[in-house]
Coordinates of C-alpha atoms in Angstrom, one line a residue:
Chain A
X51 CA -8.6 6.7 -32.5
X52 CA -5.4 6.3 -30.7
X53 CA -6.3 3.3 -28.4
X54 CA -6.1 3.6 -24.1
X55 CA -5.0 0.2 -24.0
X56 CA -2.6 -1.5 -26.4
X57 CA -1.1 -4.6 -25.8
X58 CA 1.3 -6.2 -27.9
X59 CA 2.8 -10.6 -27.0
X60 CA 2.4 -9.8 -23.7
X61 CA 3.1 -13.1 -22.1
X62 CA 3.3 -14.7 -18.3
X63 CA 4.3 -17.7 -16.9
X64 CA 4.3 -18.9 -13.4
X65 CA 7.5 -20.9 -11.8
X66 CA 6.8 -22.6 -9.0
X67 CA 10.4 -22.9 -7.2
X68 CA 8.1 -25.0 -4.3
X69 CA 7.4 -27.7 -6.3
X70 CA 10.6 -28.7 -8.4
X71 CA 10.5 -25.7 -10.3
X72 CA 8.0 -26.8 -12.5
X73 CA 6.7 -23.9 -15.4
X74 CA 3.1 -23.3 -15.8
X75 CA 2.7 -21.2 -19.2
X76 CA 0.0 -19.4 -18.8
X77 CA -0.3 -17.2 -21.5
X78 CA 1.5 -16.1 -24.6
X79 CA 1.3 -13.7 -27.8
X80 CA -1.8 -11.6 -25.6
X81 CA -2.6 -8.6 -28.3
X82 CA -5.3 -6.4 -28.7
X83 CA -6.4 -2.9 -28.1
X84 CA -9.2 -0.7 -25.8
X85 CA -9.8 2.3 -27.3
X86 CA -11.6 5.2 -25.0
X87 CA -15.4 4.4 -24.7
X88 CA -15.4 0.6 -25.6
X89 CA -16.2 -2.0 -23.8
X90 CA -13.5 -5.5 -24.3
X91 CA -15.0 -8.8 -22.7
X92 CA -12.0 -11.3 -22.5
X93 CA -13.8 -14.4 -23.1
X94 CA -12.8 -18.3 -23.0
X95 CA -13.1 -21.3 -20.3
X96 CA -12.0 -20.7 -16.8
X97 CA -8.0 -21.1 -16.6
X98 CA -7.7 -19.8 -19.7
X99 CA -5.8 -16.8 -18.1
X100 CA -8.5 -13.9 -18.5
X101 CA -7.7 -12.5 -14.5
X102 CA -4.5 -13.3 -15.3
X103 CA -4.6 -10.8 -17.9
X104 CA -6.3 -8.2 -16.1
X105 CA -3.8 -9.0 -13.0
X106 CA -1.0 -7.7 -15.4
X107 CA -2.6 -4.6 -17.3
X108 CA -2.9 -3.9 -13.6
X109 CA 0.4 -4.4 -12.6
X110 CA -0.7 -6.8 -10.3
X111 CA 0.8 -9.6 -12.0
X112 CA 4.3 -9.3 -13.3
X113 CA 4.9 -9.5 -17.7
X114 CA 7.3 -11.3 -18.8
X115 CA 7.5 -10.5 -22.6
X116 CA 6.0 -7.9 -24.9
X117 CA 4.1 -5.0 -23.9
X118 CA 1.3 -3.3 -22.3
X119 CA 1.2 0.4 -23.4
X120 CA -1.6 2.4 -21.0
X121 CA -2.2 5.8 -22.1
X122 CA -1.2 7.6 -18.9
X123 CA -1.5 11.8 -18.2
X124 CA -1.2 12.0 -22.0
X125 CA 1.9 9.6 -22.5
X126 CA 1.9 6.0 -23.0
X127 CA 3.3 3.8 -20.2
X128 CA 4.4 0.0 -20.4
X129 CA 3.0 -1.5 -17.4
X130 CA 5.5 -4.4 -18.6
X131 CA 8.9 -2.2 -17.6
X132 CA 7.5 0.5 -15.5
X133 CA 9.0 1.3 -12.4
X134 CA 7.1 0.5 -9.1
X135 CA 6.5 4.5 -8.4
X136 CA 5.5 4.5 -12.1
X137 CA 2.7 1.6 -11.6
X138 CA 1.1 3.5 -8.7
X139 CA 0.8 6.5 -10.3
X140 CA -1.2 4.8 -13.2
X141 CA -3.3 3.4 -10.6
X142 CA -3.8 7.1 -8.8
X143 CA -5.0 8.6 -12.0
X144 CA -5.0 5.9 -15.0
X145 CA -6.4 2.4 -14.0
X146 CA -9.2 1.5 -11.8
X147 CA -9.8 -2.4 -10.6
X148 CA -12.6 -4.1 -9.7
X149 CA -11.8 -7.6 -8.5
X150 CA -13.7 -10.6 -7.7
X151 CA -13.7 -10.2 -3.9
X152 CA -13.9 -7.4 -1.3
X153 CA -10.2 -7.1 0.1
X154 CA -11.5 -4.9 3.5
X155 CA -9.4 -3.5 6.3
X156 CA -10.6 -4.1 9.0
X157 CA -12.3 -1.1 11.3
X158 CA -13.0 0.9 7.9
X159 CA -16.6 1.5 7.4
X160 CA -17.9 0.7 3.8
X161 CA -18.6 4.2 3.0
X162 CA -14.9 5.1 3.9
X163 CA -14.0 2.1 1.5
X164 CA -15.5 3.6 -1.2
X165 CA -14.8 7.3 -0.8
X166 CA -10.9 6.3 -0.3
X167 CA -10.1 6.6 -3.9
X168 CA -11.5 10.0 -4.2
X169 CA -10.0 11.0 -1.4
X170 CA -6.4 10.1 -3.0
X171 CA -7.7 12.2 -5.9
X172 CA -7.5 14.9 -3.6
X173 CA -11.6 15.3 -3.3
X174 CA -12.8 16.6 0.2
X175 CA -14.3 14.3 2.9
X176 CA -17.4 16.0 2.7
X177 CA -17.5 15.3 -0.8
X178 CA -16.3 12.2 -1.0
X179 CA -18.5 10.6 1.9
X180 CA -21.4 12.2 -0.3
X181 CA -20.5 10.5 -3.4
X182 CA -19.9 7.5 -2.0
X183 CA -23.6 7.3 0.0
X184 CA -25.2 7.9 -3.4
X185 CA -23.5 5.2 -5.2
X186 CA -23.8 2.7 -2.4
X187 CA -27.7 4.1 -2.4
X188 CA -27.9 3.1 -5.9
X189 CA -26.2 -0.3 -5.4
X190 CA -29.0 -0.8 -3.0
X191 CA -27.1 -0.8 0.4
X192 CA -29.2 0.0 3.1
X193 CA -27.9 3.1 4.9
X194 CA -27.9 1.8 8.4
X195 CA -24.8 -0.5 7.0
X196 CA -22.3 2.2 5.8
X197 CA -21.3 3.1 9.0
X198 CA -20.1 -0.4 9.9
X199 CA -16.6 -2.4 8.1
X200 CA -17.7 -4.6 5.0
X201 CA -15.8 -8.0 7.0
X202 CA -19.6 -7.8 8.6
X203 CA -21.5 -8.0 5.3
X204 CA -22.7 -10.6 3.2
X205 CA -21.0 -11.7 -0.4
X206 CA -22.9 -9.9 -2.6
X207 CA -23.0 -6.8 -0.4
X208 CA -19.5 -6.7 0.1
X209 CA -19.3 -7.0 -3.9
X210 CA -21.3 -4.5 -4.1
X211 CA -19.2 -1.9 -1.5
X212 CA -16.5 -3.5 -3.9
X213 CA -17.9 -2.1 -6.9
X214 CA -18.2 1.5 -5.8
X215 CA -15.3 1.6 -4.7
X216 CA -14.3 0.8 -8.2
X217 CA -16.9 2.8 -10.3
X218 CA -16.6 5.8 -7.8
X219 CA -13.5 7.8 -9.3
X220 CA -13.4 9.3 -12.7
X221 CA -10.6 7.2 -14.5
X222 CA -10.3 6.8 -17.7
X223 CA -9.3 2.6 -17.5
X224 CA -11.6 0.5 -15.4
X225 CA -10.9 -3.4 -15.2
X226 CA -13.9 -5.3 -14.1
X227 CA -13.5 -9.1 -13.4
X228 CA -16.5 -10.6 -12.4
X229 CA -18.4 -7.9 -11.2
X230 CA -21.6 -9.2 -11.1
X231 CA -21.0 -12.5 -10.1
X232 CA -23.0 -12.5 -6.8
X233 CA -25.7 -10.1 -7.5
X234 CA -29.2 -10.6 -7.9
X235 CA -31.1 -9.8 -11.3
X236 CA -31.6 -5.6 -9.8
X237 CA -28.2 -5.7 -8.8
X238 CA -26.6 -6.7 -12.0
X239 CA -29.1 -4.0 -13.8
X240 CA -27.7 -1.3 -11.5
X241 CA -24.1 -2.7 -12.9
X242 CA -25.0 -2.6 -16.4
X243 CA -26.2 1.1 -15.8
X244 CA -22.8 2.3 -14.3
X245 CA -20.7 0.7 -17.4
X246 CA -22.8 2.3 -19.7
X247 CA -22.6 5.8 -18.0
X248 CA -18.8 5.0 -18.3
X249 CA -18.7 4.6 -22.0
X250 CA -20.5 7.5 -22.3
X251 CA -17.6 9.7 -20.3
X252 CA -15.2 7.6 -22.7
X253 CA -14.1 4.8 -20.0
X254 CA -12.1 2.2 -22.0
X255 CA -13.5 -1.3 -20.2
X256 CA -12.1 -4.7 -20.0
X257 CA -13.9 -6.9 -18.5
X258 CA -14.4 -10.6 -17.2
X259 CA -18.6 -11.7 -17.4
X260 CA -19.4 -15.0 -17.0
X261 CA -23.1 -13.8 -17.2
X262 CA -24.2 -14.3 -21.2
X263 CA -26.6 -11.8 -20.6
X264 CA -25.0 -9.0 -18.8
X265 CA -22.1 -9.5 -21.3
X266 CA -24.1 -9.4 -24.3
X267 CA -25.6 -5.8 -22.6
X268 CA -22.0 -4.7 -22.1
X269 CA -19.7 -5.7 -24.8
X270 CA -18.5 -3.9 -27.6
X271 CA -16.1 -6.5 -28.6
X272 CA -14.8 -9.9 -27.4
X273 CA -11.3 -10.9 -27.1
X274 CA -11.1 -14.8 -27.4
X275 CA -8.4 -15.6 -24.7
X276 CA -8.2 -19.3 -25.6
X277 CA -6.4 -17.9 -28.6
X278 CA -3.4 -17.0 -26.1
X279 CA -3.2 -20.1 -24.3
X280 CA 0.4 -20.9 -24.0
X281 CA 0.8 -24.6 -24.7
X282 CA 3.1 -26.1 -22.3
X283 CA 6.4 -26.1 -24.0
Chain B
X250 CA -1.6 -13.3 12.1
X251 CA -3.7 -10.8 10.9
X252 CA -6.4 -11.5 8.0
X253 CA -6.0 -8.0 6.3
X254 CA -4.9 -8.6 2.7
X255 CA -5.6 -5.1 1.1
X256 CA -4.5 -5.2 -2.6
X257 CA -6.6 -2.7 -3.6
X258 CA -7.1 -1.0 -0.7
X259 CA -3.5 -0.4 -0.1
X260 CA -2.3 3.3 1.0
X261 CA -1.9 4.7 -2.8
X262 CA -2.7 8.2 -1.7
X263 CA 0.8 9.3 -0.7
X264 CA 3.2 8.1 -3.4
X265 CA 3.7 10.6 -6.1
X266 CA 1.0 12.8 -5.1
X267 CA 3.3 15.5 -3.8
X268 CA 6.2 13.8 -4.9
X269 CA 9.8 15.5 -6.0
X270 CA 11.8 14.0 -8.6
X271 CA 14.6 13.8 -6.6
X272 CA 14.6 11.0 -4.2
X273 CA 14.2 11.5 -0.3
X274 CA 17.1 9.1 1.0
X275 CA 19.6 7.0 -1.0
X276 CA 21.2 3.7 -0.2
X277 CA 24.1 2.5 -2.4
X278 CA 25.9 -0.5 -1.8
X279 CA 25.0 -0.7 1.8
X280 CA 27.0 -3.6 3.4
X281 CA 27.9 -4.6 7.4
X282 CA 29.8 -7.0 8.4
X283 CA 30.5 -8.4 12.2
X284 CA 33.5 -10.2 12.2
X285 CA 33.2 -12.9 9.5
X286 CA 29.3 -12.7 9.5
X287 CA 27.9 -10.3 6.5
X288 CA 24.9 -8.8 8.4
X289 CA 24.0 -6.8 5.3
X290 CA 25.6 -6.8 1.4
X291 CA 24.8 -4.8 -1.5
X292 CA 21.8 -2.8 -0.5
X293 CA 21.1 -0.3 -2.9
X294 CA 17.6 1.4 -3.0
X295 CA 16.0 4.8 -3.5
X296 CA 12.8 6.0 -1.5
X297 CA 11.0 8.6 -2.7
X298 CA 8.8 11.2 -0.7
X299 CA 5.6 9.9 0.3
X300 CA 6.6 6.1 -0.7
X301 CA 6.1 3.7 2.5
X302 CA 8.9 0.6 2.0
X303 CA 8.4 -2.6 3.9
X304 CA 11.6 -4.8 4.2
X305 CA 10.7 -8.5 4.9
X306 CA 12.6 -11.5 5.9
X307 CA 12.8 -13.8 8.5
X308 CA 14.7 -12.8 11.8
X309 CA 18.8 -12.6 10.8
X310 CA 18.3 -11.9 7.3
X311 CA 19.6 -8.7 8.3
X312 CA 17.0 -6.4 8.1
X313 CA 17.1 -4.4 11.4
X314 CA 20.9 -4.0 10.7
X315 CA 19.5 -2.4 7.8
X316 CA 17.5 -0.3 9.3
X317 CA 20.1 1.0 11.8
X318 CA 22.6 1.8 9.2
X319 CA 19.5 3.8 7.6
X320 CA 18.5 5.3 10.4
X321 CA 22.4 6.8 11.0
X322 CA 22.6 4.4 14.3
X323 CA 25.0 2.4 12.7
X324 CA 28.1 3.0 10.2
X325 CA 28.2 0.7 7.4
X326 CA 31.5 -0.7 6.1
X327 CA 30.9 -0.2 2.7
X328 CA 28.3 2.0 1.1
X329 CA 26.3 5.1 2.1
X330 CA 22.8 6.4 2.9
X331 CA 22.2 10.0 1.4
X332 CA 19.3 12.3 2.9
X333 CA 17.3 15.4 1.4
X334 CA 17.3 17.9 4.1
X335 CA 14.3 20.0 4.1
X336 CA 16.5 22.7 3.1
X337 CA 16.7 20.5 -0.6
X338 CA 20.3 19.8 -0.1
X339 CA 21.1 16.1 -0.3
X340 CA 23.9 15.0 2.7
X341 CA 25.6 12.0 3.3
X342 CA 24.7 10.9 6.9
X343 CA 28.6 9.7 6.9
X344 CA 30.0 13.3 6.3
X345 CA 27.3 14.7 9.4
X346 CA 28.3 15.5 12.7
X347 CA 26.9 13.6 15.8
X348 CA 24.9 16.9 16.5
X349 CA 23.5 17.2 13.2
X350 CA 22.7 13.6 13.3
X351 CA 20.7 13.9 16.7
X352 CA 18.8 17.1 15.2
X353 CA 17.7 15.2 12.1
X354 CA 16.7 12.1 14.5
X355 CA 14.7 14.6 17.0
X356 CA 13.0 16.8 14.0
X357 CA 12.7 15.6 10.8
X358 CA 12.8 11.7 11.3
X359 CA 10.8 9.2 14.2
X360 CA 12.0 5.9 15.5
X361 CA 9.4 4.0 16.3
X362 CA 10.4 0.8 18.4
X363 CA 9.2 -2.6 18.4
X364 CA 9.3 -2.7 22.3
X365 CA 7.7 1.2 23.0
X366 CA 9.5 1.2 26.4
X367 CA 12.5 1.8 24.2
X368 CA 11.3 4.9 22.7
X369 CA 9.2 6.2 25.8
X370 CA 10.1 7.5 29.0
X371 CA 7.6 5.1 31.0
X372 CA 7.8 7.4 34.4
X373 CA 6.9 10.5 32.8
X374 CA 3.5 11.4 31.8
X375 CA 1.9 10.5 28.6
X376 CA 1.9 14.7 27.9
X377 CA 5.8 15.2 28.9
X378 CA 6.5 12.3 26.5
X379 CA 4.8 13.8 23.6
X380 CA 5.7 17.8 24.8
X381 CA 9.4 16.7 25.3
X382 CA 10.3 16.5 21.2
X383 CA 8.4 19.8 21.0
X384 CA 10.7 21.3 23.3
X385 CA 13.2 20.4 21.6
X386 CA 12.9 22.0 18.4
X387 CA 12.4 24.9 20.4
X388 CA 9.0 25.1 21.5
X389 CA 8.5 26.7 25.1
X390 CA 5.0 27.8 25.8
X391 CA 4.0 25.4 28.1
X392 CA -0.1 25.8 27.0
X393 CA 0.7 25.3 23.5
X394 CA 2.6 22.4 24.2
X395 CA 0.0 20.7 26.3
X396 CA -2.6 21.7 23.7
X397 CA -0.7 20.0 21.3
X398 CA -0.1 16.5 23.0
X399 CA -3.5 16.6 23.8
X400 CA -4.5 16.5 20.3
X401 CA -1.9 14.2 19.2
X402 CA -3.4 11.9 22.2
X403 CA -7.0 12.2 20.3
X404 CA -5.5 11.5 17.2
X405 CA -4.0 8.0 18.4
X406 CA -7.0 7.3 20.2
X407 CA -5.9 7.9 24.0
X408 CA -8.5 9.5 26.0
X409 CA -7.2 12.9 26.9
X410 CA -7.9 12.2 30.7
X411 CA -5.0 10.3 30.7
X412 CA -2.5 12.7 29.6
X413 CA -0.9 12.6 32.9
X414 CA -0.3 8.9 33.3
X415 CA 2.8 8.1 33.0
X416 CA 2.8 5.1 29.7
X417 CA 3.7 2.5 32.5
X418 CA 0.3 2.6 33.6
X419 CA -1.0 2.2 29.8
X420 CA -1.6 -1.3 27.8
X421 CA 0.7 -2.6 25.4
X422 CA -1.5 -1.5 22.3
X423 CA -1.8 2.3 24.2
X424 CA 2.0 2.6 24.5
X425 CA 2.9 1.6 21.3
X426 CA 0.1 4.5 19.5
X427 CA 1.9 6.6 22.7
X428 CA 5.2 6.1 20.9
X429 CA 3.9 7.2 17.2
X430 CA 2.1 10.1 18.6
X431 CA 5.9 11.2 20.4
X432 CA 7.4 10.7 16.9
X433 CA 5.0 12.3 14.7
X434 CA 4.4 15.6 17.2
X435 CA 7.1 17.0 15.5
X436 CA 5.9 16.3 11.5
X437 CA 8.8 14.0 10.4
X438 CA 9.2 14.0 6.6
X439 CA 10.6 10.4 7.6
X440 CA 9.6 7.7 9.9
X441 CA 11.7 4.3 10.7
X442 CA 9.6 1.2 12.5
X443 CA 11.4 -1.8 13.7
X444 CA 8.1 -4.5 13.8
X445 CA 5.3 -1.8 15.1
X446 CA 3.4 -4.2 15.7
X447 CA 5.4 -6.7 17.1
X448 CA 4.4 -8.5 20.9
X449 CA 0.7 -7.0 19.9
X450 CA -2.7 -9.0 20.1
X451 CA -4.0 -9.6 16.8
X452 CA -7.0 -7.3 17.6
X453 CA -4.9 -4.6 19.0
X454 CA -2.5 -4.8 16.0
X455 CA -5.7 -4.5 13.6
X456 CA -6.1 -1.1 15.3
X457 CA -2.7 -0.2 15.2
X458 CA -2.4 -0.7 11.6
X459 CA -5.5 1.0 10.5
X460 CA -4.3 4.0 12.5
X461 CA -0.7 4.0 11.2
X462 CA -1.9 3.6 7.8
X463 CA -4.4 6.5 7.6
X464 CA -1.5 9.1 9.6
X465 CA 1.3 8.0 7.1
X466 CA -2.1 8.8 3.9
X467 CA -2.7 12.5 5.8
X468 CA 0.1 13.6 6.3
X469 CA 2.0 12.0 3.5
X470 CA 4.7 10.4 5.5
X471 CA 7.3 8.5 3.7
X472 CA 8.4 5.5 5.5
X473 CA 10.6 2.3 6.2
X474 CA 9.0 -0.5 7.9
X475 CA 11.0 -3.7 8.8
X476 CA 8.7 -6.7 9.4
X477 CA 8.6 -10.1 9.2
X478 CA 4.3 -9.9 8.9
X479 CA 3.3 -9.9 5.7
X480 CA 0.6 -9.0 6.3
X481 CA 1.6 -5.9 7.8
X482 CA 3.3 -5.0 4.4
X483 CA 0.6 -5.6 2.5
X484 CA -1.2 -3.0 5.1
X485 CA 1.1 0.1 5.0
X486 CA 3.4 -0.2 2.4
X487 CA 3.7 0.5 -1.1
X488 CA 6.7 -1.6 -1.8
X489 CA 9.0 -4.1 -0.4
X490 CA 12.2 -5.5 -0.5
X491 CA 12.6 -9.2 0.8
X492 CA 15.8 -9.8 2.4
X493 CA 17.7 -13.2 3.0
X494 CA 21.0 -13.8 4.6
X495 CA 21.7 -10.1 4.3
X496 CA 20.6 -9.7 0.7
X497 CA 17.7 -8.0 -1.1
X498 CA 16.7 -10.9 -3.3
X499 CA 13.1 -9.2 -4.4
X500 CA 11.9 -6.1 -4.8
X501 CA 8.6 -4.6 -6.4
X502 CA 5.5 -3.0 -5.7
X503 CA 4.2 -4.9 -2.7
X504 CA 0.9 -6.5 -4.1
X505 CA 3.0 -7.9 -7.1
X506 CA 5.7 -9.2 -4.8
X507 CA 3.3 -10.9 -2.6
X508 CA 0.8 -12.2 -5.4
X509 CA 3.4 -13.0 -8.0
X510 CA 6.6 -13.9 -5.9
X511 CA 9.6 -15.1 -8.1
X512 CA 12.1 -15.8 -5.8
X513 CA 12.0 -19.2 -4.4
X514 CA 12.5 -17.7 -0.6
X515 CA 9.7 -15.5 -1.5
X516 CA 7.3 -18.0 -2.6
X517 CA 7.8 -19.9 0.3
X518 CA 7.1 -16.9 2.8
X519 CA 4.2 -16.4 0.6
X520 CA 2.8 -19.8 1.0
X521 CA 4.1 -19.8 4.7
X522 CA 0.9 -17.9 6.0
X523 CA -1.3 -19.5 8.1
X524 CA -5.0 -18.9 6.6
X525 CA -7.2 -17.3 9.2

């Protein structure tokens, strides 16, 4: 199975001009592969650089060794060299994100949050607004809420408008980091449910879970990040 | 400042959805000096259709020199700025006459101002401001034109029934979506803005920048925004260059260059903002 995901001594560290240029490794040798279907949990303590990781399959976060080959509209990019236009067409029709918080605009109302990245897949309003009412439905937001901007909401609510917006369009990456961090035991359920159905359409997954039990529900494989930690040097 | 940090919410639609594979406008080796001062040295950058670039830097790191030169209001001592005419032909702005110039500014391209008196006429009517860049690509029907305004009015959120108030009568925040509606009347493949939101209320500026952002999405704009709000660049644009003492020093895709800065001067605008 050729793999979605394939990354090979991927490594970052952070230089922090502000304060005497000091270097903070923060990790090195990163390797492993997601192939279509499967579900990766990067596990390990907190700073061990697991949204670190995600920030750079992303693109979010810049490489600065190795690679990061993401199969793209049948080719493979390297998120490590690609060009800026490059990155956001991976993100139009390769990678979706899920981060840890809600990052709203303000005045949008949550079902125009979600149905956004449909819409830049070229889906109709109609459609989109439709699609995005059921999932929100299904994630347990009460209707009388959609019409009104997330910045109102509470934290799990807004996580939840979060993860629509991230399960909503059919792409064949999803990054998930944290996503059921705020949710009630329903809520999480109603997560576990969505990855599932995204293994099933082939969705390669990694993801961050602190949750031992939602993570036991969702992983395929770990990926021991402490392994990568980049020892200061 | 605004509290709008939009990583994943930024504008993605545009860029490379109806993209060509030959850039839109080309900068090489842009550089302008005054006297012994170097306003701008060694700009080089390609923007491609769609693509909404913010340049940031603090005021005289030569950005809105840089976005004259672009714009064709100012001739650079060294370099050049090349344009895809909607014919597909690629010109150099340098090798266009004045008239050409003023056609491109009046049809294909919008100024918008920081200050919107500058790109208004504040004692005509809201409708003869909008109506005038219609007529002059050649439109003459007086109903259409009015039609026309009006909907561009409804588009930037300016009750119709004021259509023939002249801006000077309207609110800061009015005039300045007055001025994008005058620019965009005429479908610009390309629009220039010198801090849009500039003297604005924080409120007024959310507004703003949710309404810029979802125009330059529909109708696929390309753009070049000069600000010194990062925020704002995190908003609308796609990528940004960061610019000190009339060099680019940074450039990437805007979330990356605002969440992983590497430049020291960018790491300190970074950490400059005030939280909310």
């Amino acid at each position: 199975m050729i793999p979605m995901i394939d990354i090979r001594n991927a490594e970052k560290t952070f230089v922090m001009h502000l304060q005497d240029g000091i270097r903070l490794p923060v990790v090195r040798n990163v390797s492993f592969h997601v192939a279509p279907g499967e579900c990766v949990v990067l596990s390990g303590p907190s700073g061990a650089g697991k949204s670190s990781i995600l920030k750079m399959i992303f693109g979010n976060y810049r490489c600065d060794g190795g690679t990061i080959g993401v199969r793209h509209n049948g080719d493979v990019v390297d998120i490590a060299t690609a060009e800026p236009r490059e990155i956001l067409g991976v993100r139009r029709d390769t990678i979706g994100y899920v981060s840890q918080f809600l990052r709203a605009v303000p005045r949008v109302a949550a079902i125009d949050v979600v149905a956004e990245p449909l819409l830049a897949a070229g889906v109709t309003r109609e459609e989109a607004r439709a699609r995005a009412g059921a999932l929100l439905k299904r994630l347990n937001i009460p209707e009388r809420l959609w019409k009104l901007p997330p910045s109102t909401f509470s934290g799990g609510e807004q996580q939840r408008v979060n993860i629509a917006r991230g399960f909503i369009s059919d792409l064949p990456i999803l990054l998930l980091d944290e996503p059921t961090a705020s949710l009630d035991a329903a809520n999480r359920a109603v997560v576990v449910e969505l990855v599932a159905e995204k293994k099933r359409a082939g969705v390669a997954m990694v993801a961050i879970v602190h949750d031992d039990e939602v993570r036991h529900l969702i992983a395929d494989r770990l990926v021991d990040v402490a392994s990568f930690a980049a020892a200061a040097a | 400042m605004l509290d709008v940090t939009a990583n994943s919410t930024a504008p993605g639609a545009g860029a490379g959805a109806a993209a060509s594979d030959e850039p839109l406008l080309v900068a090489a080796n842009l550089g302008k000096s005054y006297g012994r001062l170097a306003a701008c040295r060694d700009v080089s950058f390609e923007l491609y259709s769609g693509e909404v670039l913010a340049i940031v830097g603090e005021s005289g790191s030569g950005k809105s020199t840089l976005l004259q030169i672009l714009s064709g209001q100012l001739t650079p001592n060294t370099g050049s700025v090349s344009y895809r005419m909607r014919d597909g032909v690629t010109r150099d702005l340098a090798t266009m006459d004045e008239a050409e110039r003023r056609f491109l500014f009046r049809t294909d391209w919008g100024f918008v101002h920081q200050d919107p008196a500058m790109g208004l006429r504040m004692a005509v009517s809201a409708g003869a401001n909008v109506g005038e860049r219609l007529m002059a690509v050649g439109h003459n029907h007086y109903g259409k034109i009015r039609d026309t305004a009006t909907s561009w009015l409804e588009r930037v959120e300016i009750s119709p029934e004021r259509i023939d108030d002249a801006p000077r009568t309207y609110s800061g925040g009015m005039r300045q979506r007055l001025q994008i509606a005058r620019n965009l009347v005429t479908e610009p493949r390309l629009v220039f803005m010198d801090e849009p939101t500039g003297g604005l209320d924080v409120s007024v500026q959310a507004r703003l920048l949710d309404m810029m952002r979802t125009l330059v999405s529909e109708l696929g704009l390309s753009a070049i925004v000069v600000t010194h709000d990062l925020a704002v660049a995190r908003l609308l644009s796609h990528r940004v260059m960061v610019m000190q003492g009339g060099r680019v020093i940074e450039t990437g895709l805007t979330d990356q260059v605002l969440d992983d800065p590497r430049e020291p001067y960018t790491q300190l605008l970074v950490s400059s903002i005030l939280p909310a």
